[in-house]
Coordinates of C-alpha atoms in Angstrom, one line a residue:
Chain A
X426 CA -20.6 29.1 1.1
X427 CA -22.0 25.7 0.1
X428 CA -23.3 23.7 3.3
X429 CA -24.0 20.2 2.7
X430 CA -25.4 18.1 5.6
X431 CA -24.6 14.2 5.3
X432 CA -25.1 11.3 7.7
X433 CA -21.1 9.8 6.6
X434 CA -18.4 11.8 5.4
X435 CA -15.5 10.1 4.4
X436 CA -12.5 12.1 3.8
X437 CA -10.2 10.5 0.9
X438 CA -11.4 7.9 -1.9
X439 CA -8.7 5.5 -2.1
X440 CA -9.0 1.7 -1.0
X441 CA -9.9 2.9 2.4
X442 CA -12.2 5.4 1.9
X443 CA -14.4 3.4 -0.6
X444 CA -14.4 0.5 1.4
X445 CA -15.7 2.2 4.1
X446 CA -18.3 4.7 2.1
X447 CA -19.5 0.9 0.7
X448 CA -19.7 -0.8 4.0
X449 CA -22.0 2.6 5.1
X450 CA -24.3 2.1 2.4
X451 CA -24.8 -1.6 2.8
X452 CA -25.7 -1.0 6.4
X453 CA -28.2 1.1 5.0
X454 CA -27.1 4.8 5.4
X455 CA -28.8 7.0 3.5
X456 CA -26.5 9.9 2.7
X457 CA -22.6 9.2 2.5
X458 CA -20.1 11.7 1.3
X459 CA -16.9 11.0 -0.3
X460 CA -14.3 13.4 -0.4
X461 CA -11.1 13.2 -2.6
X462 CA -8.4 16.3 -3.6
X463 CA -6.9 13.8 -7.2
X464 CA -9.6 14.3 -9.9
X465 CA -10.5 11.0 -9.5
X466 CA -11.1 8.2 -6.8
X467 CA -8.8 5.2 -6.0
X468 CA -6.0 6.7 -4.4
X469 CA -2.2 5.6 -4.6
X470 CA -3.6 2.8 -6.2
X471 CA -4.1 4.6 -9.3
X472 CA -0.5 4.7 -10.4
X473 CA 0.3 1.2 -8.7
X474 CA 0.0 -0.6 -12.3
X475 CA 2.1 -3.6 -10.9
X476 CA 0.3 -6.7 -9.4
X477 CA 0.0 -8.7 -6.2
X478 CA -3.0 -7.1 -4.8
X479 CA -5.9 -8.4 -3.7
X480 CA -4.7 -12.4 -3.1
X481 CA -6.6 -12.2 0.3
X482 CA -10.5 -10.3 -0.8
X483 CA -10.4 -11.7 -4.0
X484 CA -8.2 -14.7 -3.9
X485 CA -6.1 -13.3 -7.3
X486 CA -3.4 -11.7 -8.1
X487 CA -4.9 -8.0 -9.8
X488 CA -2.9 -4.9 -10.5
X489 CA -3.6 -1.9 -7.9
X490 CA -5.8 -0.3 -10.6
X491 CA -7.7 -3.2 -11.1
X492 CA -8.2 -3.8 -7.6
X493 CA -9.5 0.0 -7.1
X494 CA -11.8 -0.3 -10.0
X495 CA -13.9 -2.5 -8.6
X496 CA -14.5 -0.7 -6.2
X497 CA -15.0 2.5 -8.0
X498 CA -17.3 0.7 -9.8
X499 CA -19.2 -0.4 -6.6
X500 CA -19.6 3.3 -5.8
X501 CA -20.5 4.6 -9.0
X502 CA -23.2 2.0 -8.9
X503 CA -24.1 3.5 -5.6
X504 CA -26.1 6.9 -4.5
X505 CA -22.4 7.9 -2.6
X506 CA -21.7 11.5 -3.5
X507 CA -18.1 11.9 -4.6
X508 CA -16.7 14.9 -4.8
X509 CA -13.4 14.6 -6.6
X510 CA -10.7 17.0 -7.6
X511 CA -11.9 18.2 -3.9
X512 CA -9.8 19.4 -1.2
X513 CA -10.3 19.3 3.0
X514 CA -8.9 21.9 4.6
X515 CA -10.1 21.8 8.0
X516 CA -12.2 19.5 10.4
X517 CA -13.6 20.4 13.5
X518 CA -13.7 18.3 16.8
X519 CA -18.1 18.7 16.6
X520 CA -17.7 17.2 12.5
X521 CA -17.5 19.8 10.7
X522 CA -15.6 20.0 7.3
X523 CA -14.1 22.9 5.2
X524 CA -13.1 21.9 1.7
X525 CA -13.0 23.3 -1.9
X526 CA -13.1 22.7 -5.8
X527 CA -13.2 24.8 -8.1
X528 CA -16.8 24.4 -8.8
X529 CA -18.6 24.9 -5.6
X530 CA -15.9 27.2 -4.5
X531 CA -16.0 26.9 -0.5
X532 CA -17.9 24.1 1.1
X533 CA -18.8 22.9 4.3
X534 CA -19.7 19.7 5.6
X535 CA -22.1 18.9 8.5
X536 CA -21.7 15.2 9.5
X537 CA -23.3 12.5 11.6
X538 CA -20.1 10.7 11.7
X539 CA -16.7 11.2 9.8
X540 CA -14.3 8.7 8.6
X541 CA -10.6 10.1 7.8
X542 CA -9.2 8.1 5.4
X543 CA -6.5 10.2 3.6
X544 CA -3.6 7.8 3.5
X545 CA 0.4 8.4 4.1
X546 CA 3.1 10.4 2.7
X547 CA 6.6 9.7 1.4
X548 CA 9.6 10.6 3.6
X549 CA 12.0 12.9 1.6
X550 CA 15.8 13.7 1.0
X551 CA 15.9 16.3 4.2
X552 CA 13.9 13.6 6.3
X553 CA 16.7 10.9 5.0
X554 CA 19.5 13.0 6.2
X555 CA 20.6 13.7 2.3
X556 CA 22.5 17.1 2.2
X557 CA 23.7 19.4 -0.3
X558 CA 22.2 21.0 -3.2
X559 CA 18.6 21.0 -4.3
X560 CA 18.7 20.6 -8.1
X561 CA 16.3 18.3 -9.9
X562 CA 16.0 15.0 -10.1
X563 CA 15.7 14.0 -6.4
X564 CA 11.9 12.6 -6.4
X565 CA 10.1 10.2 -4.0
X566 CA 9.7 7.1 -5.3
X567 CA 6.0 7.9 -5.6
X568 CA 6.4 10.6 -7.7
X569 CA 8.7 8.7 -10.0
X570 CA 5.8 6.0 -10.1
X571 CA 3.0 9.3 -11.0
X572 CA 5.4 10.6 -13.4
X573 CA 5.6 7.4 -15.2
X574 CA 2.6 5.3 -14.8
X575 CA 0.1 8.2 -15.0
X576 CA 1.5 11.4 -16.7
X577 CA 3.8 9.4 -19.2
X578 CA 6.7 11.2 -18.8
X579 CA 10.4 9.4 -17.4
X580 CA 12.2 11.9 -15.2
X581 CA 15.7 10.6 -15.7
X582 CA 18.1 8.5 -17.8
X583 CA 19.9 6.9 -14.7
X584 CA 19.0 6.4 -11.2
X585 CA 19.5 5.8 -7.7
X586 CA 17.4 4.0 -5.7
X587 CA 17.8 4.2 -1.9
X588 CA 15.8 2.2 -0.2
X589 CA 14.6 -1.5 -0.5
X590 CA 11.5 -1.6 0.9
X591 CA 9.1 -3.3 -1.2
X592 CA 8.0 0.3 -3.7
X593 CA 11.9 1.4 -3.9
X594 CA 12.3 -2.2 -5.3
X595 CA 9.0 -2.0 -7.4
X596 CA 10.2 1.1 -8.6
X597 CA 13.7 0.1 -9.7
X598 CA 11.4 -2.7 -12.0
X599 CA 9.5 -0.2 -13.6
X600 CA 12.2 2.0 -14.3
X601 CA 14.4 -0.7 -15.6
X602 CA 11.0 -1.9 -17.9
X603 CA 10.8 1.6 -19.3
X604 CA 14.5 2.2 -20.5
X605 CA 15.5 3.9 -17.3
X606 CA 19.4 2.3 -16.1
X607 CA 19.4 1.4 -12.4
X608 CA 22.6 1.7 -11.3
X609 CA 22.2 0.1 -8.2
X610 CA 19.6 0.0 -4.9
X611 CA 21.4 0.8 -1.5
X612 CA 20.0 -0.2 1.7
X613 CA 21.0 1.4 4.7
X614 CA 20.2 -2.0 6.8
X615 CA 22.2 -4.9 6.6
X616 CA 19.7 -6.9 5.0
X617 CA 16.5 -6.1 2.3
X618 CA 13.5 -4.0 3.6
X619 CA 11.1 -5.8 0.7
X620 CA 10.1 -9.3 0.4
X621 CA 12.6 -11.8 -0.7
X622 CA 10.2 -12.3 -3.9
X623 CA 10.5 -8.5 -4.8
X624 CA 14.6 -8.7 -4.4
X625 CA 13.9 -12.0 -6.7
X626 CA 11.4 -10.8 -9.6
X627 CA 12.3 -6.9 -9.5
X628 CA 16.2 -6.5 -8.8
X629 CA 17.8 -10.4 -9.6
X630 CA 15.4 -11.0 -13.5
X631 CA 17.0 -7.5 -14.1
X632 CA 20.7 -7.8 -12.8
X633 CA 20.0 -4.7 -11.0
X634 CA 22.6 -4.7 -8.0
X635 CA 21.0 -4.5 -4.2
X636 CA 23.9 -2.6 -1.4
X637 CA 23.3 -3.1 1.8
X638 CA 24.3 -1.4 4.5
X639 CA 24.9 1.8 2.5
X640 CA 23.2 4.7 1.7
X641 CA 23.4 8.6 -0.1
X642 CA 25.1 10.7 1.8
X643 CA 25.5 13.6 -0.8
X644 CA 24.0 15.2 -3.8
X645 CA 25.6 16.5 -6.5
X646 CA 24.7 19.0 -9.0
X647 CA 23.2 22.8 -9.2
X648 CA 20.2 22.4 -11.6
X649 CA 20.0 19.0 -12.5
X650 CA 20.9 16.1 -10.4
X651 CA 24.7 14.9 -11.9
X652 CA 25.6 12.6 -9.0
X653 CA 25.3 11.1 -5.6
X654 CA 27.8 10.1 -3.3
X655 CA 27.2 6.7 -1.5
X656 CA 28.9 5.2 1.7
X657 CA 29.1 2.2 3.3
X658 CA 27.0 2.5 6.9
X659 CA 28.2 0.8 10.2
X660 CA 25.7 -1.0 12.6
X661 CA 24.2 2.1 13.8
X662 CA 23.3 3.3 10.3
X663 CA 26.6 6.2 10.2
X664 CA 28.3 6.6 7.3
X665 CA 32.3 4.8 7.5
X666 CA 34.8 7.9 6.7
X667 CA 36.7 6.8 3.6
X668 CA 34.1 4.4 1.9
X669 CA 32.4 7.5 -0.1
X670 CA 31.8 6.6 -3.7
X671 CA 30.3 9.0 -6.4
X672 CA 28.1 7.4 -8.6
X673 CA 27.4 9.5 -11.7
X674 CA 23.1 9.6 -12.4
X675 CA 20.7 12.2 -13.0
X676 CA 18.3 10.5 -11.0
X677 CA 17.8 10.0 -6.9
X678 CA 14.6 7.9 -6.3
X679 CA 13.8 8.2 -2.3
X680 CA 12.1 5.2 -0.8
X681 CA 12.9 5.6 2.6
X682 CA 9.7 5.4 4.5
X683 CA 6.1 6.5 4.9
X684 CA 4.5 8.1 7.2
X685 CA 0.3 9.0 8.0
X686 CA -1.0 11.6 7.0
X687 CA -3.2 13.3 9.7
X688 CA -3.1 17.3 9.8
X689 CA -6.5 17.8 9.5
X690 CA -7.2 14.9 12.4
X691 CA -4.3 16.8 14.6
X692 CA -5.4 20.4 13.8
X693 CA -8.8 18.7 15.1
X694 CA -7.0 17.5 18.3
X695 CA -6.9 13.6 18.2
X696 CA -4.4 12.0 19.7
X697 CA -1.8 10.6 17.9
X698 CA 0.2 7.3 18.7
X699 CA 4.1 8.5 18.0
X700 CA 4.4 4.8 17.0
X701 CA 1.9 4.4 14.2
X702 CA 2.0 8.5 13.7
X703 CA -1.9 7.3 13.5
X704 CA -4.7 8.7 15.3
X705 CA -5.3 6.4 18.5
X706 CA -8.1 4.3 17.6
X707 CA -10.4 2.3 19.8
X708 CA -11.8 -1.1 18.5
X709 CA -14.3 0.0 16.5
X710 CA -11.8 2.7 15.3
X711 CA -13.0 5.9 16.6
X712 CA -10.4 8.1 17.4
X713 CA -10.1 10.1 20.1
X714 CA -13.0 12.8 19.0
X715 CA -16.4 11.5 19.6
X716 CA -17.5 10.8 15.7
X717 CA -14.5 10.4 14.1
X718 CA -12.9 7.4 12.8
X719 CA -10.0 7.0 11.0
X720 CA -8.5 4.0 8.4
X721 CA -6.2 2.7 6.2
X722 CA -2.8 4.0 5.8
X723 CA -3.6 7.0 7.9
X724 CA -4.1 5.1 10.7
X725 CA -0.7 3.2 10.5
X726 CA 0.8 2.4 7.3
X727 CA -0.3 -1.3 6.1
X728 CA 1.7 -2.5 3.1
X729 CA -1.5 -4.7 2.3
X730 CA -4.4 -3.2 0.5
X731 CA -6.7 -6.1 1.4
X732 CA -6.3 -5.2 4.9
X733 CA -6.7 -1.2 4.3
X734 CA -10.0 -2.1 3.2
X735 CA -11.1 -4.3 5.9
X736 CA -9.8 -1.1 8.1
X737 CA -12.4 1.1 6.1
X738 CA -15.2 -1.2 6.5
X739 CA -14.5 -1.7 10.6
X740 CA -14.5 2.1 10.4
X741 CA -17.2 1.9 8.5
X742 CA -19.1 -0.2 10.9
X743 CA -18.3 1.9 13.8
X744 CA -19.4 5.0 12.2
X745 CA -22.8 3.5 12.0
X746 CA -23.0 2.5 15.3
X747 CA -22.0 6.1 16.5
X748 CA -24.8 7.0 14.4
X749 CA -28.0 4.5 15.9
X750 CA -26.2 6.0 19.8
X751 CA -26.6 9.5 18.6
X752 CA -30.1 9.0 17.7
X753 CA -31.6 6.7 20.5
X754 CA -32.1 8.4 23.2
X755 CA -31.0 5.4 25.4
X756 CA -27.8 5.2 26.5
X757 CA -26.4 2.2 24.8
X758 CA -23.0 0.0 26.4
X759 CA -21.5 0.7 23.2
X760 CA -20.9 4.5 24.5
X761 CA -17.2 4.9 25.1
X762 CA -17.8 7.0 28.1
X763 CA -14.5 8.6 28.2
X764 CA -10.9 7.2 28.8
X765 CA -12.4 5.2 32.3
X766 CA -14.4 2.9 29.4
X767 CA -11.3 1.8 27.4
X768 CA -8.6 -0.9 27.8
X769 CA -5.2 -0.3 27.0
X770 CA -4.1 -3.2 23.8
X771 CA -0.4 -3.8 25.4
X772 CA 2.1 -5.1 22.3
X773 CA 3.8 -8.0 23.6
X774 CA 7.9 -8.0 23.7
X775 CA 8.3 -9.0 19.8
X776 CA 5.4 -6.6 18.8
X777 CA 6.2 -3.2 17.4
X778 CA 2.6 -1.4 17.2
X779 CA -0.9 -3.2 17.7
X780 CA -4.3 -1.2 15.7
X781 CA -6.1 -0.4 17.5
X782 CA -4.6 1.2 20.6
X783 CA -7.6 0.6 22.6
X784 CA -10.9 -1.5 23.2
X785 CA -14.2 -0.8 25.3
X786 CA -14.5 -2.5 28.3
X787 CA -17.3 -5.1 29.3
X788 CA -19.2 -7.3 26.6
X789 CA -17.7 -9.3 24.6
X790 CA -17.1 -8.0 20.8
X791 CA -15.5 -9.2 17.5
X792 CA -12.3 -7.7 17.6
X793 CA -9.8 -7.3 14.7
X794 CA -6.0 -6.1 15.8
X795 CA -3.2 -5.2 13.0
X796 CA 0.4 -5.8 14.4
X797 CA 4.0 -5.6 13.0
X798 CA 6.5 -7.8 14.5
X799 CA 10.1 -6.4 15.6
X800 CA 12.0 -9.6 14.2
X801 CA 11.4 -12.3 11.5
X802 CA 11.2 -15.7 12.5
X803 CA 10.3 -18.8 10.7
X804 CA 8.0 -19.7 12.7
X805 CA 6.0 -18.2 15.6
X806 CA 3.0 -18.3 17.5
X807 CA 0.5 -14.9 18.0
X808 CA -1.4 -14.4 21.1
X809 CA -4.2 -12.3 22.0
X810 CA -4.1 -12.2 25.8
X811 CA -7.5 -10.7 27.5
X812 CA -6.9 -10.0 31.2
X813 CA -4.3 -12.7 31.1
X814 CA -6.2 -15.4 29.4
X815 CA -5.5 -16.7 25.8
X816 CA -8.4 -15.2 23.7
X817 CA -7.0 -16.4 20.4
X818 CA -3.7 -18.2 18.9
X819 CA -2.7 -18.9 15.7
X820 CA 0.2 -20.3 14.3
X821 CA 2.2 -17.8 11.7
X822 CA 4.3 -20.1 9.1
X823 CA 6.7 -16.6 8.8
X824 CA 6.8 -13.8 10.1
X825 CA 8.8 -10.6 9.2
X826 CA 8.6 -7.1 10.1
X827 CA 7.7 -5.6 6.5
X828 CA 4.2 -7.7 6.5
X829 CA 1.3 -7.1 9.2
X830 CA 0.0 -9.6 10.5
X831 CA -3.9 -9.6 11.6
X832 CA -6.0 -11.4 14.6
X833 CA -9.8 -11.5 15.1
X834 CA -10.4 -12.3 18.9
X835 CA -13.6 -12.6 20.6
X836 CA -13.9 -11.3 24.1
X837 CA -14.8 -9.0 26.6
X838 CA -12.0 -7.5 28.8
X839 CA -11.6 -5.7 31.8
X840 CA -8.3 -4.8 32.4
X841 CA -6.1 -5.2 28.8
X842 CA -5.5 -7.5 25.9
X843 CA -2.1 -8.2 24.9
X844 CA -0.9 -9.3 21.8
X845 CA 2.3 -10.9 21.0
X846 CA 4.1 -13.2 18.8
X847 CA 5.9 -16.0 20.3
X848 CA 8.9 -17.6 18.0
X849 CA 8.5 -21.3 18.2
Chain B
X251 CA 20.6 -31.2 -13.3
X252 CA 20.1 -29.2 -9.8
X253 CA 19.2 -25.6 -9.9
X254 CA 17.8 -23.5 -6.7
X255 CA 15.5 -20.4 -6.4
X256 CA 13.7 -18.5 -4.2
X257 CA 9.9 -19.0 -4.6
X258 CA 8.1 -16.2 -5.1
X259 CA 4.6 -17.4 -5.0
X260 CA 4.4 -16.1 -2.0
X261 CA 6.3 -14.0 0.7
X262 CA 7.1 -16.8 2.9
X263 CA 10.0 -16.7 0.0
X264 CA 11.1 -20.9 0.7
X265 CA 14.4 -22.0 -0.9
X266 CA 13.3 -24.3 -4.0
X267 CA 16.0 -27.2 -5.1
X268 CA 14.8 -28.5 -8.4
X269 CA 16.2 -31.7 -9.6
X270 CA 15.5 -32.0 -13.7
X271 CA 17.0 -35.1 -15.8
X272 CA 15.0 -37.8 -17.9
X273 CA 11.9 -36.2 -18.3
X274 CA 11.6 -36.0 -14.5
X275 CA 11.8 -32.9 -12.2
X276 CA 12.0 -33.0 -7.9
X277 CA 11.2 -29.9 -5.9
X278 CA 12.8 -30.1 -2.5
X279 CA 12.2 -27.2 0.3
X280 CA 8.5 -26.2 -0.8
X281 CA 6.2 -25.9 1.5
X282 CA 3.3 -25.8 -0.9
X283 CA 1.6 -26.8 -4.3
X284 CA 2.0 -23.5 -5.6
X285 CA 5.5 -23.8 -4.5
X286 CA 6.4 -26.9 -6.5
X287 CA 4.1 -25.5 -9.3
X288 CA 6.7 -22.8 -9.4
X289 CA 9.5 -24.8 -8.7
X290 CA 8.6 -27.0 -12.0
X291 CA 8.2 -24.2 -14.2
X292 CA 11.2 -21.9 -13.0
X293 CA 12.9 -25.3 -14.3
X294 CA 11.3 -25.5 -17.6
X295 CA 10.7 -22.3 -18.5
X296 CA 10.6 -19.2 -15.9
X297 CA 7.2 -17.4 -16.3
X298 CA 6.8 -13.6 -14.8
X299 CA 3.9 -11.4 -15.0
X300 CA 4.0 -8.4 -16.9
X301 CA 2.3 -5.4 -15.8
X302 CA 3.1 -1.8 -18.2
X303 CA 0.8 1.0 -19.8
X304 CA 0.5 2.0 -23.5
X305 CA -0.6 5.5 -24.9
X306 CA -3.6 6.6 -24.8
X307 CA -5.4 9.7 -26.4
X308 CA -8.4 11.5 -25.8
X309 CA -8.7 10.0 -22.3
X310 CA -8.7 11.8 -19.1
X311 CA -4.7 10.6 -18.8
X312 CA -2.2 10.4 -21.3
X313 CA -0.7 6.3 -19.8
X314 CA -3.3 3.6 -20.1
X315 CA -2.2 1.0 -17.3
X316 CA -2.0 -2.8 -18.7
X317 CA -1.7 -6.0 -17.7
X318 CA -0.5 -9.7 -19.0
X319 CA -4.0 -12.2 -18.4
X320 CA -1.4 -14.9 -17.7
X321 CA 2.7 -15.7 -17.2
X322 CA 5.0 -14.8 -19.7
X323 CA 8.2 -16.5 -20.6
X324 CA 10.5 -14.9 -18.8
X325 CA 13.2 -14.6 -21.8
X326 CA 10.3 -12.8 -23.7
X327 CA 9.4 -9.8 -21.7
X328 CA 11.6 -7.4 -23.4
X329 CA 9.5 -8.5 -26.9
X330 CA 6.3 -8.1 -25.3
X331 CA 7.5 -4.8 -23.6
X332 CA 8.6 -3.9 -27.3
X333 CA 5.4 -4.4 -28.5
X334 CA 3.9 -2.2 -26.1
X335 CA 6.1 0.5 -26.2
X336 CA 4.4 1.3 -29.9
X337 CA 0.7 0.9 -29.2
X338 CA -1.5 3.9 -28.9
X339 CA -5.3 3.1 -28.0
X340 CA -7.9 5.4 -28.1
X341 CA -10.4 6.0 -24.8
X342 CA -12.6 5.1 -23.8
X343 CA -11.6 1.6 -22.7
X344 CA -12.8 -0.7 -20.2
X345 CA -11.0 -2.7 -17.9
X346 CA -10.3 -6.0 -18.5
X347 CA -10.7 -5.1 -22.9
X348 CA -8.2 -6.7 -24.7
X349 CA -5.4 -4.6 -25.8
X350 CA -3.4 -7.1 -28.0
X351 CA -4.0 -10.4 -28.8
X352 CA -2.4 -13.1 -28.0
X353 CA 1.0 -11.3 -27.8
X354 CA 3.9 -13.0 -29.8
X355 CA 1.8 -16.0 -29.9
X356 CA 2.4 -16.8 -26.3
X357 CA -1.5 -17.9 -26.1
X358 CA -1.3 -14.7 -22.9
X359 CA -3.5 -11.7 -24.0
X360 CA -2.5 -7.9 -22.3
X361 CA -5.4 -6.1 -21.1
X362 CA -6.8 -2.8 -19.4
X363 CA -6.3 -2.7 -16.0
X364 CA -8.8 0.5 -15.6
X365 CA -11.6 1.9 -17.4
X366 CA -11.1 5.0 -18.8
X367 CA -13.8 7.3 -20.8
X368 CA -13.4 9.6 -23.4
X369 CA -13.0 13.3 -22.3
X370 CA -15.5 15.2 -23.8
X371 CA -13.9 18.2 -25.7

């Protein structure tokens, strides 16, 4: 077996992962490692052909490829060792990584520091509740969006979307676009799970109808997909007896929710927060493994790549600082020192998760926090509370639970920040 | 005349009013330039961005991902999307190269939104 010693391993090259490989290498790392299982780097973003990425890092609106190109260019102009088309099967708690390819055969990875960056998963038709057979045609929205954008083949004639989160009502767009009929998006809510502007320029420019407050509840068919059967839902999400419809399609597309992906980090034994279904991260997000940091979508899923990148490089940054502790022989205050050093980050009443979970006690430090609010209101005010005392406020013109919101406090606590969002 | 929509220069999604008549247009309920930007041309003409892919051969993928370098008139995406649906390039191609020309004479030019090299055979 292949051993390959490396002061950074990042494991995953999409908008994460390079951010963070980049960040390493401009603090001046020497080796950095760059793992990634497609056979090429850049992630989901690869097959996200559609724009509105990027308005905040590079103040236009780019396509997800074209956002990931620069930086795949970045790092190709760099000495970062990718390994594509390169899979991790194992990490150990003392940073040790197990991967193959099909040219070195087995590898393993010896690391200063590791930064997990491997992204989320798509919630399926079992995980949805959908019963019945298992014939074709049933797809993620995700792999609807590889089958078309990438591999250039359309995997039905007329669909189903459920779900209208923001990529079920991408999706529906692209399908439309490429001779697909929608016949409708349900919603199990009462209202959308996207943006207003996504129910605007991907369902209304296309007469594509949205249902609320319904959902699949069956489908039909033996090999091939032939139909689903949709119901209206009451306020606790149940299907109403007697509302069932069959709609004829050859097509479900599932966008019902993503979720982190962390095997290797739990396998490893980092704690996981069962709100984020991240690792729990500390402020310079290390998780809970000496060495080990984790970003992007893995951590908790962001919605905005500008901010999965600003994830990797805070990783990044914290990976590096691991590194300088590990190699002075001083004992620096940056040391975490165990669960007694940390914090707790409390989310306020109208907050439904806060990255990261925890911060190191004593001086005072840049701090970034990620939040998603429970309810939308027009207007509201955030707080970052440190030991009881407003750190930082800002005023959010609207807020809504389907964007996260960020805050970049200064300050050193004692006892624990809270973070909330008052509506105004 | 009075027409409303929902601004999507943003998510903050505000509800536009646009009053047209005589040469003159009002936007009421933006909160923004970009919102009475939009506002004015949702009025005159509705402009979307248009993002697709085209075939590609001898590349590492068989879909080249493109996009519009500027708004589109709305009533002319399914043209453009015409156009596209019969272009094969060949790889390699860089992003940002210029995959047609001002398309339908809409003065908006559709380009590569990744590189991709020639595979080697």
């Amino acid at each position: 077996m292949k051993t390959e010693f490396t002061d950074i391993a990042v494991i995953g090259g999409g908008p994460a992962g390079l951010a963070a490989a980049l960040e390493a290498k401009r603090a001046g790392v020497k080796r950095v490692v760059v793992l990634e299982r497609d056979v090429e780097l850049g992630g989901i973003l690869r097959q996200c052909i559609h724009d509105g990425f990027g308005i905040h890092r590079f103040k236009k609106r780019m396509s997800g490829n074209e956002y990931a190109q620069a930086f795949i260019d970045e790092t190709e102009k760099s000495d970062i060792k990718a390994y594509a088309d390169t899979t991790a099967l194992e990490l150990t708690a003392d940073r040790k990584i197990y991967a193959c390819n099909s040219r070195d055969g087995m590898l393993e990875i010896r690391a200063g520091a590791v930064i997990m960056t491997t992204g989320c998963r798509e919630r399926t038709a079992s995980q949805a509740l959908i019963y019945g057979e298992r014939p074709a045609g049933a797809l993620t929205a995700g792999a609807v969006q590889r089958y078309i954008n990438i591999d250039g083949y359309l995997p039905g004639k007329r669909a189903v979307v459920l779900g209208s989160g923001d990529i079920g009502l991408i999706m529906a767009r692209r399908m439309t676009l490429e001779g697909i009929e929608v016949e409708g998006v349900y919603e199990v809510m009462s209202s959308p799970g996207g943006l207003t502007r996504n129910i605007v320029q991907c369902l209304d420019d296309y007469g594509i109808p949205l249902h609320l407050s319904a959902t699949v509840t069956k489908i039909e068919g033996r090999d091939r997909v032939r139909a689903v059967t949709v119901a209206k839902t009451d306020g606790s999400r149940r299907p109403i007896a007697g509302t069932e419809r069959v709609v004829e399609c050859d097509l479900l597309v599932l966008a019902v929710g993503l979720i982190p992906e962390n095997e290797l980090l739990i396998k490893a034994g980092a704690e996981i927060d069962p709100r984020t279904k991240g690792a729990v991260l500390n402020d310079r997000f290390e998780t809970s493994l000496s060495g080990i940091f984790a970003a992007g979508n893995a951590a908790a899923v962001f919605d905005l790549v500008d901010y999965v990148s600003v994830s990797g490089e805070i990783a990044a940054r914290g990976a590096v600082e691991f590194l300088r502790e590990n190699t002075s022989d001083k004992n620096t205050e940056n040391a975490s020192g165990g669960a007694d050093g940390y914090v707790p980050v409390i989310a306020g009443e109208n907050i439904n998760f806060v990255i990261p979970q925890r911060v190191r006690k004593g001086a005072a430090r840049d701090l970034a926090f990620f939040m998603r609010v429970k309810t939308s209101a027009p207007r509201a005010e955030l707080r970052c509370l440190c030991d009881g005392a407003v750190a930082e406020k800002k005023v959010c013109r609207y807020i809504a639970p389907p964007e996260m919101l960020s805050m970049t406090p200064c300050c050193a606590a004692e006892r624990e920040i809270k973070i909330d969002a008052v509506n105004e | 005349m009075t027409k409303d929509f929902v601004c999507i220069a943003c998510p903050e999604s505000c509800r536009l009013r646009v009053n047209g008549g005589g040469g003159c247009v009002s936007v009421e309920g933006n909160r923004c330039k970009r919102g009475y930007e939009h506002g004015v041309s949702e009025y005159a003409r509705p402009m979307r961005m248009l993002t697709s892919t085209v075939a590609v051969s001898g590349g590492i993928l068989r879909r080249l991902p493109v996009i519009a370098d500027g708004g589109i008139p709305k009533d002319k995406i399914w043209e453009c999307l015409n156009v596209l649906y019969k272009i094969r390039v060949k790889a390699p191609v860089t992003i940002g190269g210029v995959i047609v020309e001002n398309i339908l004479n809409t003065g908006v030019n559709i380009v590569a939104s990744r590189s991709m090299n020639a595979v080697k055979i």
